[in-house]
CSV table of C-alpha atoms in Angstrom, one decimal:
chain,number,residue,atom,x,y,z
A,194,MET,CA,0.0,0.0,0.0
A,195,ASP,CA,1.2,3.5,-0.8
A,196,PRO,CA,0.9,6.3,1.8
A,197,MET,CA,-1.2,9.4,1.4
A,198,ARG,CA,-4.3,7.2,0.9
A,199,ARG,CA,-2.1,5.1,-1.3
A,200,SER,CA,-3.7,6.2,-4.7
A,201,ILE,CA,-1.6,6.7,-7.8
A,202,GLY,CA,-2.1,9.1,-10.7
A,203,ILE,CA,0.0,9.7,-13.8
A,204,GLY,CA,1.0,13.2,-15.0
A,205,PHE,CA,2.0,16.1,-12.7
A,206,SER,CA,4.9,17.4,-14.7
A,207,ALA,CA,5.1,20.8,-13.1
A,208,LEU,CA,7.5,19.6,-10.5
A,209,THR,CA,10.1,18.2,-12.9
A,210,ALA,CA,11.8,21.5,-13.4
A,211,LEU,CA,12.3,21.9,-9.7
A,212,LEU,CA,13.7,18.4,-9.4
A,213,LEU,CA,16.1,18.8,-12.2
A,214,THR,CA,18.2,21.0,-9.9
A,215,ALA,CA,18.7,18.1,-7.5
A,216,CYS,CA,20.5,15.8,-10.0
A,217,GLN,CA,22.9,13.2,-8.5
A,218,HIS,CA,24.6,10.1,-10.0
A,219,ILE,CA,23.4,6.7,-8.8
A,220,GLY,CA,26.7,6.0,-7.2
A,221,GLN,CA,26.3,9.0,-4.9
A,222,THR,CA,22.8,8.3,-3.9
A,223,THR,CA,23.8,5.3,-1.7
A,224,ALA,CA,26.8,7.0,-0.2
A,225,SER,CA,26.7,7.9,3.5
A,226,THR,CA,26.1,11.6,2.9
A,227,SER,CA,23.3,12.6,5.3
A,228,TRP,CA,19.8,13.6,4.4
A,229,GLN,CA,20.3,17.0,5.8
A,230,ASP,CA,23.1,17.7,3.3
A,231,ARG,CA,20.8,17.6,0.3
A,232,PRO,CA,20.6,20.8,-1.7
A,233,ALA,CA,18.1,23.5,-0.6
A,234,SER,CA,16.2,23.0,-3.9
A,235,ALA,CA,15.3,19.5,-2.8
A,236,GLU,CA,13.3,20.8,0.2
A,237,SER,CA,11.3,23.2,-2.0
A,238,ALA,CA,10.7,20.4,-4.5
A,239,TYR,CA,9.5,18.1,-1.7
A,240,LEU,CA,7.1,20.7,-0.3
A,241,GLU,CA,5.7,21.3,-3.8
A,242,ARG,CA,5.2,17.6,-4.3
A,243,PHE,CA,3.5,17.2,-0.9
A,244,ALA,CA,1.2,20.2,-1.6
A,245,ALA,CA,0.2,18.8,-5.0
A,246,VAL,CA,-0.6,15.4,-3.5
A,247,ALA,CA,-2.7,17.0,-0.7
A,248,LYS,CA,-4.6,19.1,-3.3
A,249,ALA,CA,-5.2,16.1,-5.4
A,250,GLY,CA,-6.8,14.2,-2.5
A,251,GLY,CA,-4.0,11.8,-2.0
A,252,TYR,CA,-3.1,11.1,-5.7
A,253,LEU,CA,0.6,11.0,-6.4
A,254,SER,CA,1.9,11.4,-9.9
A,255,TYR,CA,5.0,9.8,-11.1
A,256,ASP,CA,6.7,12.9,-12.3
A,257,ILE,CA,10.0,11.5,-13.3
A,258,LEU,CA,9.9,8.1,-15.0
A,259,LYS,CA,12.9,6.1,-16.1
A,260,PRO,CA,12.8,3.2,-18.7
A,261,VAL,CA,13.3,-0.3,-17.3
A,262,GLN,CA,14.7,-2.6,-20.0
A,263,GLY,CA,13.5,-6.2,-20.0
A,264,ALA,CA,13.2,-8.7,-22.7
A,265,ASP,CA,12.5,-7.8,-26.3
A,266,ALA,CA,8.8,-7.4,-26.9
A,267,ARG,CA,7.7,-11.0,-26.7
A,268,PHE,CA,4.1,-11.5,-25.7
A,269,MET,CA,2.3,-14.8,-25.2
A,270,THR,CA,-0.5,-15.7,-27.5
A,271,LYS,CA,-3.7,-17.0,-26.0
A,272,SER,CA,-4.3,-20.7,-26.7
A,273,ASP,CA,-7.4,-22.3,-28.1
A,274,GLN,CA,-9.8,-22.1,-25.2
A,275,ASP,CA,-11.7,-25.2,-26.3
A,276,SER,CA,-8.6,-27.3,-25.4
A,277,SER,CA,-8.5,-26.0,-21.8
A,278,PRO,CA,-10.0,-28.0,-18.9
A,279,ILE,CA,-11.1,-24.7,-17.4
A,280,SER,CA,-14.8,-24.3,-18.2
A,281,LYS,CA,-16.0,-21.5,-20.5
A,282,SER,CA,-18.7,-20.6,-18.1
A,283,ALA,CA,-16.2,-20.1,-15.3
A,284,ILE,CA,-14.0,-17.9,-17.5
A,285,GLU,CA,-17.1,-15.8,-18.5
A,286,LYS,CA,-18.1,-15.4,-14.9
A,287,VAL,CA,-14.6,-14.1,-13.8
A,288,MET,CA,-14.4,-11.9,-16.9
A,289,ASN,CA,-17.8,-10.3,-16.1
A,290,TYR,CA,-16.6,-9.8,-12.5
A,291,ALA,CA,-13.4,-8.1,-13.7
A,292,GLY,CA,-15.4,-5.9,-16.0
A,293,ALA,CA,-17.6,-4.8,-13.2
A,294,THR,CA,-14.8,-4.0,-10.8
A,295,ASN,CA,-12.6,-1.4,-12.6
A,296,SER,CA,-10.2,-3.9,-13.9
A,297,SER,CA,-7.5,-3.1,-16.5
A,298,ALA,CA,-6.6,-6.7,-17.3
A,299,LEU,CA,-7.5,-10.3,-16.4
A,300,LEU,CA,-5.2,-13.2,-17.5
A,301,ILE,CA,-5.4,-16.9,-16.7
A,302,TRP,CA,-2.4,-19.2,-17.3
A,303,HIS,CA,-2.7,-22.9,-16.9
A,304,ASP,CA,-0.2,-25.7,-17.5
A,305,GLY,CA,2.1,-23.6,-19.7
A,306,GLU,CA,-0.6,-21.9,-21.7
A,307,LEU,CA,-2.3,-18.5,-21.6
A,308,VAL,CA,-5.9,-19.8,-21.7
A,309,ALA,CA,-7.7,-16.4,-21.1
A,310,GLU,CA,-6.7,-12.8,-21.6
A,311,ARG,CA,-8.9,-9.7,-21.6
A,312,TYR,CA,-8.1,-6.0,-21.4
A,313,PHE,CA,-10.5,-3.3,-20.4
A,314,GLY,CA,-10.9,0.3,-21.4
A,315,ASP,CA,-7.8,1.7,-23.2
A,316,THR,CA,-5.5,-1.0,-21.8
A,317,LYS,CA,-3.6,-3.1,-24.4
A,318,VAL,CA,-1.2,-6.0,-24.1
A,319,ASP,CA,1.8,-3.6,-24.2
A,320,SER,CA,0.4,-1.0,-21.7
A,321,ALA,CA,2.7,-0.4,-18.8
A,322,LEU,CA,0.4,-0.7,-15.8
A,323,VAL,CA,0.9,0.9,-12.4
A,324,SER,CA,2.0,-1.9,-10.0
A,325,LYS,CA,1.4,-0.3,-6.6
A,326,SER,CA,2.4,-3.0,-4.1
A,327,LEU,CA,2.9,-5.7,-6.7
A,328,ALA,CA,6.3,-4.2,-6.6
A,329,LYS,CA,7.0,-5.9,-3.3
A,330,PRO,CA,7.1,-9.5,-4.5
A,331,LEU,CA,9.2,-8.2,-7.4
A,332,SER,CA,11.7,-6.8,-4.9
A,333,ALA,CA,11.7,-10.2,-3.1
A,334,ILE,CA,12.4,-11.9,-6.4
A,335,ALA,CA,15.3,-9.5,-6.9
A,336,ILE,CA,16.8,-10.5,-3.7
A,337,GLY,CA,16.5,-14.2,-4.6
A,338,ARG,CA,18.2,-13.5,-7.9
A,339,ALA,CA,21.1,-11.6,-6.2
A,340,ILE,CA,21.5,-14.6,-3.9
A,341,LYS,CA,21.6,-16.9,-6.8
A,342,MET,CA,24.2,-14.8,-8.5
A,343,GLY,CA,26.4,-14.7,-5.4
A,344,ASP,CA,26.0,-11.0,-4.7
A,345,ILE,CA,24.1,-11.6,-1.4
A,346,ALA,CA,25.1,-14.5,0.9
A,347,SER,CA,21.6,-15.4,2.3
A,348,LEU,CA,18.3,-14.1,3.5
A,349,ASP,CA,19.8,-14.1,7.0
A,350,GLN,CA,22.7,-11.8,6.1
A,351,SER,CA,22.6,-8.5,8.0
A,352,ALA,CA,21.3,-5.5,6.1
A,353,SER,CA,24.1,-3.6,7.7
A,354,ASP,CA,26.6,-5.5,5.5
A,355,PHE,CA,25.2,-3.2,2.7
A,356,ILE,CA,23.8,-0.3,4.7
A,357,THR,CA,27.1,0.1,6.5
A,358,GLU,CA,25.9,3.4,8.2
A,359,TRP,CA,23.9,1.1,10.5
A,360,ARG,CA,26.8,-0.8,11.9
A,361,GLY,CA,27.1,-0.4,15.7
A,362,THR,CA,23.4,0.8,15.9
A,363,PRO,CA,20.2,-1.1,16.9
A,364,LYS,CA,19.4,-1.3,13.2
A,365,ALA,CA,22.4,-3.6,12.7
A,366,LYS,CA,20.2,-6.5,14.0
A,367,MET,CA,18.0,-6.2,10.9
A,368,THR,CA,18.5,-9.0,8.3
A,369,ILE,CA,17.4,-9.1,4.7
A,370,ARG,CA,14.7,-11.7,5.8
A,371,HIS,CA,13.4,-9.1,8.3
A,372,VAL,CA,13.1,-6.5,5.5
A,373,LEU,CA,11.2,-8.8,3.1
A,374,ALA,CA,8.9,-10.1,5.9
A,375,MET,CA,8.0,-6.6,7.1
A,376,GLN,CA,9.8,-7.3,10.4
A,377,THR,CA,12.3,-4.4,10.3
A,378,GLY,CA,11.0,-2.8,13.5
A,379,PHE,CA,10.5,0.4,11.4
A,380,LEU,CA,7.7,2.8,12.3
A,381,GLU,CA,4.5,1.2,10.8
A,382,GLN,CA,2.9,3.1,7.9
A,383,ALA,CA,-0.2,5.2,8.3
A,384,PHE,CA,-1.8,8.4,7.0
A,385,ALA,CA,0.6,11.2,6.7
A,386,PRO,CA,-1.1,14.4,7.9
A,387,GLY,CA,1.8,16.9,7.3
A,388,PRO,CA,5.0,17.4,5.4
A,389,ASP,CA,7.2,16.6,8.3
A,390,ASN,CA,5.7,13.2,8.8
A,391,HIS,CA,8.1,10.3,8.5
A,392,TRP,CA,5.8,8.4,6.1
A,393,ALA,CA,5.5,11.3,3.7
A,394,ARG,CA,9.3,12.1,3.8
A,395,ALA,CA,10.3,8.5,3.2
A,396,TYR,CA,8.0,8.3,0.2
A,397,MET,CA,8.1,11.7,-1.5
A,398,ASP,CA,11.4,13.3,-0.5
A,399,PRO,CA,13.7,13.8,-3.5
A,400,TYR,CA,16.4,12.1,-1.4
A,401,HIS,CA,14.2,9.5,0.2
A,402,GLU,CA,17.0,6.9,0.1
A,403,ARG,CA,19.1,9.0,2.5
A,404,TYR,CA,16.0,9.6,4.7
A,405,LEU,CA,15.5,5.9,5.0
A,406,ILE,CA,19.1,5.3,6.0
A,407,HIS,CA,19.6,8.2,8.4
A,408,GLU,CA,16.2,9.5,9.6
A,409,TYR,CA,13.5,6.8,9.5
A,410,PRO,CA,12.8,5.7,13.0
A,411,LEU,CA,13.1,2.3,14.5
A,412,THR,CA,10.3,1.7,17.0
A,413,ASP,CA,10.8,-2.0,17.8
A,414,GLU,CA,13.7,-4.5,17.7
A,415,PRO,CA,14.1,-6.0,14.3
A,416,GLY,CA,12.4,-9.4,14.0
A,417,SER,CA,10.2,-8.7,17.0
A,418,THR,CA,7.0,-7.6,15.2
A,419,TYR,CA,5.2,-7.2,11.9
A,420,SER,CA,5.1,-3.6,10.8
A,421,TYR,CA,3.9,-2.9,7.2
A,422,SER,CA,5.5,0.0,5.5
A,423,ASN,CA,6.8,1.2,2.1
A,424,ALA,CA,9.8,2.4,4.0
A,425,ALA,CA,10.8,-1.2,4.7
A,426,ALA,CA,10.2,-2.3,1.1
A,427,ASP,CA,12.2,0.6,-0.3
A,428,LEU,CA,15.3,-0.6,1.5
A,429,ILE,CA,15.6,-3.3,-1.1
A,430,ALA,CA,16.6,-0.8,-3.8
A,431,ILE,CA,19.4,0.3,-1.6
A,432,ILE,CA,20.6,-3.2,-0.7
A,433,ILE,CA,20.5,-4.3,-4.4
A,434,ALA,CA,22.4,-1.3,-5.6
A,435,ARG,CA,25.1,-1.8,-3.0
A,436,ALA,CA,25.3,-5.6,-3.3
A,437,THR,CA,25.4,-5.7,-7.1
A,438,GLU,CA,26.9,-2.3,-8.0
A,439,GLN,CA,23.9,-1.8,-10.4
A,440,SER,CA,21.0,0.5,-9.9
A,441,TYR,CA,17.8,-1.3,-8.8
A,442,ASP,CA,16.1,-0.6,-12.1
A,443,GLU,CA,19.0,-1.9,-14.1
A,444,PHE,CA,19.2,-5.1,-12.1
A,445,ILE,CA,15.5,-5.7,-12.4
A,446,GLY,CA,15.6,-5.2,-16.2
A,447,LYS,CA,18.8,-7.2,-16.9
A,448,GLN,CA,18.7,-9.9,-14.2
A,449,VAL,CA,15.0,-10.5,-13.5
A,450,LEU,CA,12.8,-9.5,-16.4
A,451,ALA,CA,15.1,-10.4,-19.3
A,452,PRO,CA,15.9,-13.9,-18.2
A,453,ILE,CA,12.2,-14.8,-17.8
A,454,GLY,CA,11.2,-13.2,-21.1
A,455,ALA,CA,9.3,-10.3,-19.5
A,456,VAL,CA,8.9,-7.0,-21.2
A,457,GLY,CA,10.1,-3.9,-19.3
A,458,GLY,CA,8.4,-0.6,-18.6
A,459,THR,CA,9.2,2.4,-16.4
A,460,ILE,CA,10.0,3.2,-12.8
A,461,TRP,CA,9.6,6.3,-10.7
A,462,LEU,CA,12.7,8.2,-9.6
A,463,ASN,CA,12.8,10.4,-6.6
A,464,ARG,CA,14.6,13.1,-8.6
A,465,ALA,CA,16.1,13.5,-12.0
A,466,ASN,CA,19.0,11.0,-12.4
A,467,GLY,CA,18.1,10.0,-8.9
A,468,PHE,CA,17.1,6.8,-7.0
A,469,PRO,CA,14.2,4.4,-7.7
A,470,HIS,CA,11.6,3.0,-5.4
A,471,SER,CA,11.4,-0.7,-4.8
A,472,GLY,CA,8.3,-0.8,-2.6
A,473,CYS,CA,6.1,0.6,-5.3
A,474,CYS,CA,6.1,2.7,-8.4
A,475,ILE,CA,7.2,0.4,-11.3
A,476,ASN,CA,5.0,0.1,-14.3
A,477,LEU,CA,5.0,-3.1,-16.4
A,478,PRO,CA,2.7,-4.8,-18.9
A,479,ALA,CA,0.2,-7.3,-17.5
A,480,GLN,CA,2.1,-10.3,-19.1
A,481,SER,CA,5.3,-9.3,-17.3
A,482,TRP,CA,3.5,-9.5,-13.9
A,483,LEU,CA,2.1,-12.8,-15.1
A,484,LYS,CA,5.5,-14.2,-15.9
A,485,LEU,CA,6.8,-13.1,-12.5
A,486,ALA,CA,4.0,-15.1,-10.9
A,487,ILE,CA,4.7,-18.0,-13.2
A,488,LEU,CA,8.3,-18.0,-12.1
A,489,LEU,CA,7.3,-18.6,-8.5
A,490,SER,CA,4.7,-21.2,-9.6
A,491,GLU,CA,7.6,-23.0,-11.3
A,492,ASN,CA,9.8,-22.9,-8.2
A,493,GLY,CA,12.1,-20.2,-9.6
A,494,ARG,CA,12.8,-21.9,-12.9
A,495,VAL,CA,12.3,-20.9,-16.5
A,496,GLY,CA,12.7,-23.9,-18.7
A,497,ALA,CA,16.0,-25.6,-17.7
A,498,GLU,CA,17.4,-22.5,-16.0
A,499,GLN,CA,17.1,-22.0,-12.3
A,500,ILE,CA,16.7,-18.3,-11.9
A,501,LEU,CA,16.2,-18.3,-8.1
A,502,PRO,CA,17.9,-20.5,-5.5
A,503,GLN,CA,16.3,-23.9,-5.3
A,504,ASN,CA,14.7,-23.3,-1.9
A,505,PHE,CA,13.9,-19.6,-2.3
A,506,VAL,CA,10.2,-19.8,-3.2
A,507,ALA,CA,9.7,-22.2,-0.3
A,508,GLU,CA,11.3,-19.5,2.0
A,509,MET,CA,9.0,-16.8,0.4
A,510,ARG,CA,6.0,-18.9,1.4
A,511,LYS,CA,6.9,-19.4,5.0
A,512,PRO,CA,4.7,-17.3,7.4
A,513,SER,CA,6.0,-15.6,10.4
A,514,VAL,CA,4.7,-15.9,14.0
A,515,HIS,CA,3.9,-12.2,13.8
A,516,ASN,CA,1.6,-12.4,10.7
A,517,LEU,CA,0.4,-15.9,9.6
A,518,TYR,CA,-0.7,-14.4,6.2
A,519,TYR,CA,2.5,-12.8,5.1
A,520,GLY,CA,5.7,-14.5,3.9
A,521,LEU,CA,8.5,-12.7,2.1
A,522,GLY,CA,6.8,-10.2,-0.2
A,523,VAL,CA,3.9,-12.6,-0.9
A,524,TRP,CA,0.6,-13.3,0.9
A,525,LEU,CA,-0.5,-16.8,2.0
A,526,GLY,CA,-3.9,-18.3,1.3
A,527,GLN,CA,-4.2,-20.2,4.6
A,528,PRO,CA,-5.4,-20.1,7.3
A,529,TYR,CA,-8.8,-18.8,6.4
A,530,ALA,CA,-10.0,-15.4,7.7
A,531,GLU,CA,-13.1,-13.7,6.4
A,532,ARG,CA,-11.2,-10.3,6.3
A,533,ARG,CA,-7.5,-9.7,6.1
A,534,GLY,CA,-5.6,-6.5,5.9
A,535,PHE,CA,-2.2,-5.2,4.8
A,536,MET,CA,-1.4,-3.7,8.1
A,537,GLY,CA,-0.7,-5.8,11.3
A,538,PRO,CA,-3.2,-8.4,12.4
A,539,LYS,CA,-4.3,-6.2,15.3
A,540,SER,CA,-4.7,-3.0,13.2
A,541,SER,CA,-8.0,-1.3,12.8
A,542,ALA,CA,-7.2,-0.4,9.2
A,543,PRO,CA,-9.7,-1.6,6.5
A,544,LYS,CA,-9.5,-5.3,5.6
A,545,VAL,CA,-10.2,-7.2,2.4
A,546,LEU,CA,-13.2,-9.6,2.2
A,547,HIS,CA,-12.6,-13.3,1.6
A,548,SER,CA,-16.2,-14.7,1.4
A,549,ALA,CA,-14.9,-18.3,1.5
A,550,PRO,CA,-11.7,-20.3,2.0
A,551,TYR,CA,-9.6,-20.7,-1.0
A,552,LEU,CA,-10.3,-24.0,-2.8
A,553,ALA,CA,-6.6,-24.8,-3.2
A,554,ASP,CA,-4.6,-25.3,0.0
A,555,ASP,CA,-1.3,-24.2,-1.6
A,556,LEU,CA,-2.5,-21.0,-3.1
A,557,PHE,CA,-0.4,-17.9,-2.4
A,558,LEU,CA,-0.6,-14.5,-4.0
A,559,PHE,CA,0.7,-11.1,-4.9
A,560,ASP,CA,-1.7,-8.6,-3.4
A,561,GLY,CA,-1.5,-4.9,-3.8
A,562,ASN,CA,-3.5,-1.7,-3.3
A,563,GLY,CA,-6.5,-1.4,-5.7
A,564,ASN,CA,-7.1,-5.2,-5.4
A,565,GLN,CA,-4.4,-5.9,-7.9
A,566,VAL,CA,-3.6,-9.6,-7.3
A,567,ALA,CA,-1.9,-12.6,-8.8
A,568,TYR,CA,-3.2,-15.9,-7.4
A,569,ILE,CA,-0.5,-18.6,-7.7
A,570,ILE,CA,-1.7,-22.2,-7.4
A,571,PRO,CA,1.3,-24.6,-8.0
A,572,SER,CA,-0.7,-27.8,-7.5
A,573,GLU,CA,-2.9,-26.9,-10.5
A,574,LYS,CA,-0.1,-25.2,-12.5
A,575,MET,CA,-2.2,-22.1,-12.6
A,576,VAL,CA,-1.9,-18.3,-12.2
A,577,ILE,CA,-4.8,-15.9,-12.3
A,578,LEU,CA,-3.8,-12.2,-12.6
A,579,ARG,CA,-6.1,-9.2,-12.1
A,580,LEU,CA,-4.8,-5.6,-12.5
A,581,GLY,CA,-6.7,-2.4,-12.3
A,582,SER,CA,-8.1,0.1,-9.8
A,583,SER,CA,-10.4,-0.4,-6.7
A,584,PRO,CA,-14.0,-1.4,-7.6
A,585,PRO,CA,-16.7,1.3,-7.6
A,586,LYS,CA,-18.0,2.0,-4.1
A,587,SER,CA,-21.2,0.0,-4.9
A,588,VAL,CA,-19.1,-3.2,-5.2
A,589,VAL,CA,-17.3,-4.9,-2.4
A,590,TRP,CA,-14.2,-6.7,-3.7
A,591,ASP,CA,-14.2,-10.4,-2.8
A,592,ASN,CA,-10.6,-11.7,-2.8
A,593,SER,CA,-11.7,-15.3,-3.1
A,594,PHE,CA,-14.1,-15.0,-6.0
A,595,LEU,CA,-11.7,-15.2,-9.0
A,596,PRO,CA,-9.8,-18.4,-8.0
A,597,ASN,CA,-12.7,-20.1,-6.4
A,598,THR,CA,-14.9,-19.6,-9.4
A,599,ILE,CA,-12.3,-21.1,-11.7
A,600,LEU,CA,-11.4,-24.0,-9.4
A,601,SER,CA,-15.0,-24.9,-8.6
A,602,GLU,CA,-15.7,-25.6,-12.3
A,603,PHE,CA,-12.2,-27.0,-13.1
C-alpha cells in the first residue's frame, strides 16, 4: 500500500523543473552523505510535491519516470480455449466480475498456456500498468536473484553489510529476511497528515533513500513484530544497488525481467537521475506481472534455467509468527479469515473480504492496493492475474471470487 491514501495518478509534470536542480549520479545516492546535506532546492521540491498530492486528494503522480529494460517485446499468444480444462462458463463469470470492478486486465495461465486474456478500457497488451504493491514481491524476487548470482550471501545476512551506516546501531540487527517479511522494526505506515511526517518524507522526498538510511525511526527491535511500510520495502533498492553495483532498475531489467522473457516498462525516480523506489512505483505490462508469478509457480525456474535459488520460493511462502498471512513479499492463502488487511493483524485499518476459504490449500498471492492480485496455485499449474483500480463504491471486492470460481468448475 502506498501512503497518502495510497492512490496513484500519472501526470503532474510541473515539479520536474524543480527536481532537475537536484541531480545526483546513482553512485552518490547510496553514499553515507546525510539527508540534511541535500541541496536546498530538494526541500522546496518536496514541499511542492506534498502540496500537490494533498490538493489532489492523495493522488501521487510519477513525475520522473525512467525506462526499465527487459526482454524484447515478446508477448504470449492466447491458446485455443476449447482445449483447456477450465470451463467456458467459469471464465465468462470471472471476466464479467473483472469488467464490473474497474479492472484493466485479467489473465489466466494454466499448464504452460495462456488460456484467457482480456483487457478493459484503453489498456492493451503492451500497456505499462501501475503496480502499486505488486512491486513488493518483485523486490523479493530481486533478492533471490542476487543470492543466486552470489552478490548476497543469504536471507539471514545483516542488512548492515550493505547499509554500513547502521553498523554499531540497533538497526544492525535487521536481516534481509526481516526486510522482506516486514519485520524491520520500522515505524509502521499510516496516514501522513503533514509534510514533516516520517511516512511522507520516506515516500516523497527527492532524497528518500538518504532519509531511509539516516532518519526513518526504529520503533521495535528488528524481528520482534510485523510492521507494514513502504519504507521497509524501499530498503531493497538500496541493498540491491550496493550488493550488485547496479541500480535497482538496471538489475530488475537485466537480471530478472530479461531472463524470464518479460517486457520492461518504467520506474519512478525520486529526482532527475536519482534513486528508484522498490516498494512501489514500477509500471510493467500485464504479461510481465504474469511471468513473474509463473516464475514462482515453477519454483524459480524458466525452462531448464534455475533463476532463483532452489529453496527460495519455499522460503518466500513461510509465514512468520507475527503475521500468519505474510511470507517474504507474498501473501498466503491459509489459514482462512473472512477479512484480512495489509497492516498488522491487530490493526483497525480496512481489511479485504474473503467470502470463503480458497479452494486450493497451496494458493499464495501477490496482493496490492486497488485489489491488484496474482493468485498462484502450484498444484494446478495455474496463475490468475487481475490488474486495475479499486472497484466502484457500490461493489465490495471479494478476494476469493476469482480463484474459487475457476477452481469450482475445473
